[in-house]
């Protein structure tokens, strides 16, 4: 059974497979990013499954579409999280144009780490296979190295699960897919939790105003 992250109770919707809208994600552009990210994730899972079911031999380059579709899904999820309610927790919200233009998942993940630290969710930020912020950073760095400048292709997956150049063991297609699925589920769950947290803080601030407190949402 897949382990649920400990931030799940903060989510408003418990079954991501059945939802069609996310009421806490108010900004339409970020909503679109999330919908596209979810579609790329779905396509990557199907392609990875089809490759695994293929009885014929395949090379490392045959799996490159799987890797790049997963990579793009992660990029879009990171952008949606940072540009959505997640960015509200930062002292200075990242420039939207810079976020939209970048393809560096490593740079985008830095904002996510800052957000998690600000809301003090370091212990809660985990999913099966992504247990800590350190694990998260390591996975992101490996994924960023796949195509850091749109001209270098370093595939972390091979048919035989062994990289003859580096002498290290690479992930199989199914292992890579499971790792990416866990990462994407974590990002999706975290985005929902942050949206719910921001709404809760905003509602508390409104109540405080009505009671004469005059305080806005605070970042602890």
mmCIF file of N, CA, C and O in Angstrom, residues 45-95:
data_model
loop_
_atom_site.group_PDB
_atom_site.id
_atom_site.type_symbol
_atom_site.label_atom_id
_atom_site.label_comp_id
_atom_site.label_asym_id
_atom_site.label_seq_id
_atom_site.Cartn_x
_atom_site.Cartn_y
_atom_site.Cartn_z
ATOM 1 N N UNK A 45 3.068 8.082 -17.390
ATOM 2 C CA UNK A 45 2.765 6.787 -16.770
ATOM 3 C C UNK A 45 2.336 5.775 -17.819
ATOM 4 O O UNK A 45 2.755 4.612 -17.795
ATOM 5 N N UNK A 46 1.505 6.205 -18.756
ATOM 6 C CA UNK A 46 1.046 5.300 -19.809
ATOM 7 C C UNK A 46 2.197 4.859 -20.708
ATOM 8 O O UNK A 46 2.310 3.680 -21.064
ATOM 9 N N UNK A 47 3.058 5.809 -21.069
ATOM 10 C CA UNK A 47 4.182 5.486 -21.947
ATOM 11 C C UNK A 47 5.173 4.561 -21.249
ATOM 12 O O UNK A 47 5.689 3.616 -21.854
ATOM 13 N N UNK A 48 5.443 4.822 -19.981
ATOM 14 C CA UNK A 48 6.348 3.958 -19.222
ATOM 15 C C UNK A 48 5.774 2.552 -19.112
ATOM 16 O O UNK A 48 6.496 1.556 -19.259
ATOM 17 N N UNK A 49 4.475 2.447 -18.857
ATOM 18 C CA UNK A 49 3.835 1.143 -18.760
ATOM 19 C C UNK A 49 3.869 0.391 -20.075
ATOM 20 O O UNK A 49 4.100 -0.820 -20.099
ATOM 21 N N UNK A 50 3.664 1.104 -21.178
ATOM 22 C CA UNK A 50 3.703 0.469 -22.490
ATOM 23 C C UNK A 50 5.095 -0.046 -22.814
ATOM 24 O O UNK A 50 5.256 -1.129 -23.384
ATOM 25 N N UNK A 51 6.112 0.718 -22.429
ATOM 26 C CA UNK A 51 7.490 0.299 -22.693
ATOM 27 C C UNK A 51 7.848 -0.931 -21.882
ATOM 28 O O UNK A 51 8.519 -1.844 -22.368
ATOM 29 N N UNK A 52 7.383 -0.972 -20.642
ATOM 30 C CA UNK A 52 7.655 -2.124 -19.789
ATOM 31 C C UNK A 52 6.961 -3.380 -20.301
ATOM 32 O O UNK A 52 7.463 -4.489 -20.149
ATOM 33 N N UNK A 53 5.791 -3.196 -20.905
ATOM 34 C CA UNK A 53 5.020 -4.345 -21.401
ATOM 35 C C UNK A 53 5.514 -4.837 -22.752
ATOM 36 O O UNK A 53 5.149 -5.931 -23.188
ATOM 37 N N UNK A 54 6.318 -4.028 -23.442
ATOM 38 C CA UNK A 54 6.833 -4.411 -24.751
ATOM 39 C C UNK A 54 7.811 -5.572 -24.585
ATOM 40 O O UNK A 54 8.799 -5.478 -23.857
ATOM 41 N N UNK A 55 7.552 -6.660 -25.272
ATOM 42 C CA UNK A 55 8.397 -7.850 -25.131
ATOM 43 C C UNK A 55 9.717 -7.720 -25.869
ATOM 44 O O UNK A 55 10.661 -8.470 -25.610
ATOM 45 N N UNK A 56 9.814 -6.779 -26.795
ATOM 46 C CA UNK A 56 11.039 -6.620 -27.561
ATOM 47 C C UNK A 56 12.108 -5.864 -26.801
ATOM 48 O O UNK A 56 11.818 -5.173 -25.821
ATOM 49 N N UNK A 57 13.369 -5.983 -27.207
ATOM 50 C CA UNK A 57 14.462 -5.266 -26.534
ATOM 51 C C UNK A 57 14.382 -3.773 -26.821
ATOM 52 O O UNK A 57 13.855 -3.345 -27.848
ATOM 53 N N UNK A 58 14.900 -2.970 -25.915
ATOM 54 C CA UNK A 58 14.943 -1.535 -26.146
ATOM 55 C C UNK A 58 16.246 -0.988 -25.591
ATOM 56 O O UNK A 58 16.877 -1.577 -24.714
ATOM 57 N N UNK A 59 16.650 0.149 -26.125
ATOM 58 C CA UNK A 59 17.892 0.782 -25.713
ATOM 59 C C UNK A 59 17.596 1.923 -24.740
ATOM 60 O O UNK A 59 16.441 2.288 -24.518
ATOM 61 N N UNK A 60 18.663 2.497 -24.197
ATOM 62 C CA UNK A 60 18.498 3.610 -23.258
ATOM 63 C C UNK A 60 17.812 4.791 -23.929
ATOM 64 O O UNK A 60 16.995 5.477 -23.316
ATOM 65 N N UNK A 61 18.134 5.032 -25.208
ATOM 66 C CA UNK A 61 17.520 6.164 -25.899
ATOM 67 C C UNK A 61 16.041 5.938 -26.156
ATOM 68 O O UNK A 61 15.286 6.900 -26.345
ATOM 69 N N UNK A 62 15.609 4.684 -26.175
ATOM 70 C CA UNK A 62 14.188 4.404 -26.364
ATOM 71 C C UNK A 62 13.345 4.932 -25.205
ATOM 72 O O UNK A 62 12.148 5.193 -25.372
ATOM 73 N N UNK A 63 13.958 5.052 -24.041
ATOM 74 C CA UNK A 63 13.191 5.507 -22.876
ATOM 75 C C UNK A 63 13.253 7.029 -22.698
ATOM 76 O O UNK A 63 12.628 7.562 -21.788
ATOM 77 N N UNK A 64 13.993 7.710 -23.567
ATOM 78 C CA UNK A 64 14.132 9.162 -23.417
ATOM 79 C C UNK A 64 12.797 9.898 -23.439
ATOM 80 O O UNK A 64 12.619 10.858 -22.671
ATOM 81 N N UNK A 65 11.813 9.506 -24.269
ATOM 82 C CA UNK A 65 10.524 10.212 -24.200
ATOM 83 C C UNK A 65 9.865 10.102 -22.835
ATOM 84 O O UNK A 65 9.256 11.065 -22.352
ATOM 85 N N UNK A 66 9.976 8.923 -22.191
ATOM 86 C CA UNK A 66 9.407 8.742 -20.858
ATOM 87 C C UNK A 66 10.047 9.719 -19.881
ATOM 88 O O UNK A 66 9.363 10.396 -19.103
ATOM 89 N N UNK A 67 11.369 9.789 -19.937
ATOM 90 C CA UNK A 67 12.107 10.649 -19.009
ATOM 91 C C UNK A 67 11.757 12.116 -19.216
ATOM 92 O O UNK A 67 11.509 12.856 -18.255
ATOM 93 N N UNK A 68 11.697 12.542 -20.455
ATOM 94 C CA UNK A 68 11.460 13.951 -20.715
ATOM 95 C C UNK A 68 10.016 14.359 -20.445
ATOM 96 O O UNK A 68 9.761 15.504 -20.061
ATOM 97 N N UNK A 69 9.075 13.458 -20.637
ATOM 98 C CA UNK A 69 7.683 13.786 -20.301
ATOM 99 C C UNK A 69 7.536 13.892 -18.789
ATOM 100 O O UNK A 69 6.875 14.808 -18.271
ATOM 101 N N UNK A 70 8.162 12.971 -18.057
ATOM 102 C CA UNK A 70 8.142 13.068 -16.594
ATOM 103 C C UNK A 70 8.814 14.358 -16.134
ATOM 104 O O UNK A 70 8.331 15.050 -15.222
ATOM 105 N N UNK A 71 9.932 14.680 -16.756
ATOM 106 C CA UNK A 71 10.653 15.893 -16.372
ATOM 107 C C UNK A 71 9.781 17.127 -16.577
ATOM 108 O O UNK A 71 9.756 18.025 -15.734
ATOM 109 N N UNK A 72 9.066 17.165 -17.692
ATOM 110 C CA UNK A 72 8.219 18.323 -17.970
ATOM 111 C C UNK A 72 7.048 18.391 -16.986
ATOM 112 O O UNK A 72 6.654 19.492 -16.560
ATOM 113 N N UNK A 73 6.518 17.240 -16.617
ATOM 114 C CA UNK A 73 5.440 17.215 -15.618
ATOM 115 C C UNK A 73 5.921 17.786 -14.293
ATOM 116 O O UNK A 73 5.209 18.559 -13.637
ATOM 117 N N UNK A 74 7.137 17.426 -13.891
ATOM 118 C CA UNK A 74 7.703 17.957 -12.645
ATOM 119 C C UNK A 74 7.898 19.464 -12.754
ATOM 120 O O UNK A 74 7.576 20.221 -11.827
ATOM 121 N N UNK A 75 8.438 19.917 -13.883
ATOM 122 C CA UNK A 75 8.648 21.360 -14.085
ATOM 123 C C UNK A 75 7.339 22.129 -13.946
ATOM 124 O O UNK A 75 7.279 23.166 -13.259
ATOM 125 N N UNK A 76 6.283 21.638 -14.572
ATOM 126 C CA UNK A 76 4.994 22.327 -14.519
ATOM 127 C C UNK A 76 4.402 22.304 -13.111
ATOM 128 O O UNK A 76 3.811 23.292 -12.657
ATOM 129 N N UNK A 77 4.557 21.189 -12.404
ATOM 130 C CA UNK A 77 4.059 21.109 -11.033
ATOM 131 C C UNK A 77 4.794 22.105 -10.127
ATOM 132 O O UNK A 77 4.176 22.764 -9.283
ATOM 133 N N UNK A 78 6.108 22.209 -10.301
ATOM 134 C CA UNK A 78 6.890 23.160 -9.510
ATOM 135 C C UNK A 78 6.448 24.591 -9.783
ATOM 136 O O UNK A 78 6.285 25.403 -8.862
ATOM 137 N N UNK A 79 6.246 24.911 -11.062
ATOM 138 C CA UNK A 79 5.819 26.261 -11.424
ATOM 139 C C UNK A 79 4.436 26.574 -10.847
ATOM 140 O O UNK A 79 4.199 27.677 -10.343
ATOM 141 N N UNK A 80 3.524 25.615 -10.935
ATOM 142 C CA UNK A 80 2.179 25.830 -10.410
ATOM 143 C C UNK A 80 2.208 26.052 -8.907
ATOM 144 O O UNK A 80 1.470 26.895 -8.377
ATOM 145 N N UNK A 81 3.060 25.312 -8.222
ATOM 146 C CA UNK A 81 3.146 25.452 -6.766
ATOM 147 C C UNK A 81 3.721 26.803 -6.372
ATOM 148 O O UNK A 81 3.204 27.481 -5.479
ATOM 149 N N UNK A 82 4.782 27.222 -7.062
ATOM 150 C CA UNK A 82 5.448 28.483 -6.718
ATOM 151 C C UNK A 82 4.596 29.685 -7.099
ATOM 152 O O UNK A 82 4.509 30.666 -6.352
ATOM 153 N N UNK A 83 3.945 29.636 -8.266
ATOM 154 C CA UNK A 83 3.137 30.758 -8.728
ATOM 155 C C UNK A 83 1.770 30.796 -8.059
ATOM 156 O O UNK A 83 1.104 31.830 -8.058
ATOM 157 N N UNK A 84 1.334 29.670 -7.496
ATOM 158 C CA UNK A 84 0.062 29.622 -6.804
ATOM 159 C C UNK A 84 0.199 30.093 -5.371
ATOM 160 O O UNK A 84 1.057 30.908 -5.030
ATOM 161 N N UNK A 85 -0.661 29.528 -4.506
ATOM 162 C CA UNK A 85 -0.662 29.966 -3.116
ATOM 163 C C UNK A 85 0.664 29.719 -2.402
ATOM 164 O O UNK A 85 0.991 30.394 -1.447
ATOM 165 N N UNK A 86 1.463 28.771 -2.892
ATOM 166 C CA UNK A 86 2.744 28.498 -2.257
ATOM 167 C C UNK A 86 3.636 29.719 -2.202
ATOM 168 O O UNK A 86 4.307 29.978 -1.201
ATOM 169 N N UNK A 87 3.633 30.507 -3.293
ATOM 170 C CA UNK A 87 4.473 31.702 -3.329
ATOM 171 C C UNK A 87 4.049 32.768 -2.348
ATOM 172 O O UNK A 87 4.852 33.641 -1.994
ATOM 173 N N UNK A 88 2.806 32.705 -1.877
ATOM 174 C CA UNK A 88 2.332 33.695 -0.915
ATOM 175 C C UNK A 88 3.069 33.621 0.419
ATOM 176 O O UNK A 88 3.081 34.593 1.182
ATOM 177 N N UNK A 89 3.650 32.481 0.716
ATOM 178 C CA UNK A 89 4.326 32.306 1.997
ATOM 179 C C UNK A 89 5.741 32.880 1.993
ATOM 180 O O UNK A 89 6.374 32.956 3.049
ATOM 181 N N UNK A 90 6.243 33.256 0.834
ATOM 182 C CA UNK A 90 7.579 33.831 0.742
ATOM 183 C C UNK A 90 7.523 35.332 1.015
ATOM 184 O O UNK A 90 6.547 36.005 0.688
ATOM 185 N N UNK A 91 8.580 35.850 1.596
ATOM 186 C CA UNK A 91 8.639 37.287 1.883
ATOM 187 C C UNK A 91 8.525 38.096 0.598
ATOM 188 O O UNK A 91 7.883 39.144 0.555
ATOM 189 N N UNK A 92 9.141 37.611 -0.469
ATOM 190 C CA UNK A 92 9.033 38.223 -1.789
ATOM 191 C C UNK A 92 8.625 37.152 -2.782
ATOM 192 O O UNK A 92 9.348 36.174 -2.972
ATOM 193 N N UNK A 93 7.476 37.317 -3.394
ATOM 194 C CA UNK A 93 6.998 36.327 -4.341
ATOM 195 C C UNK A 93 7.860 36.355 -5.605
ATOM 196 O O UNK A 93 8.173 37.435 -6.118
ATOM 197 N N UNK A 94 8.275 35.198 -6.121
ATOM 198 C CA UNK A 94 9.130 35.158 -7.305
ATOM 199 C C UNK A 94 8.474 35.834 -8.508
ATOM 200 O O UNK A 94 7.248 35.842 -8.645
ATOM 201 N N UNK A 95 9.317 36.411 -9.363
ATOM 202 C CA UNK A 95 8.833 37.061 -10.572
ATOM 203 C C UNK A 95 8.174 36.042 -11.490
ATOM 204 O O UNK A 95 8.792 35.041 -11.876
#
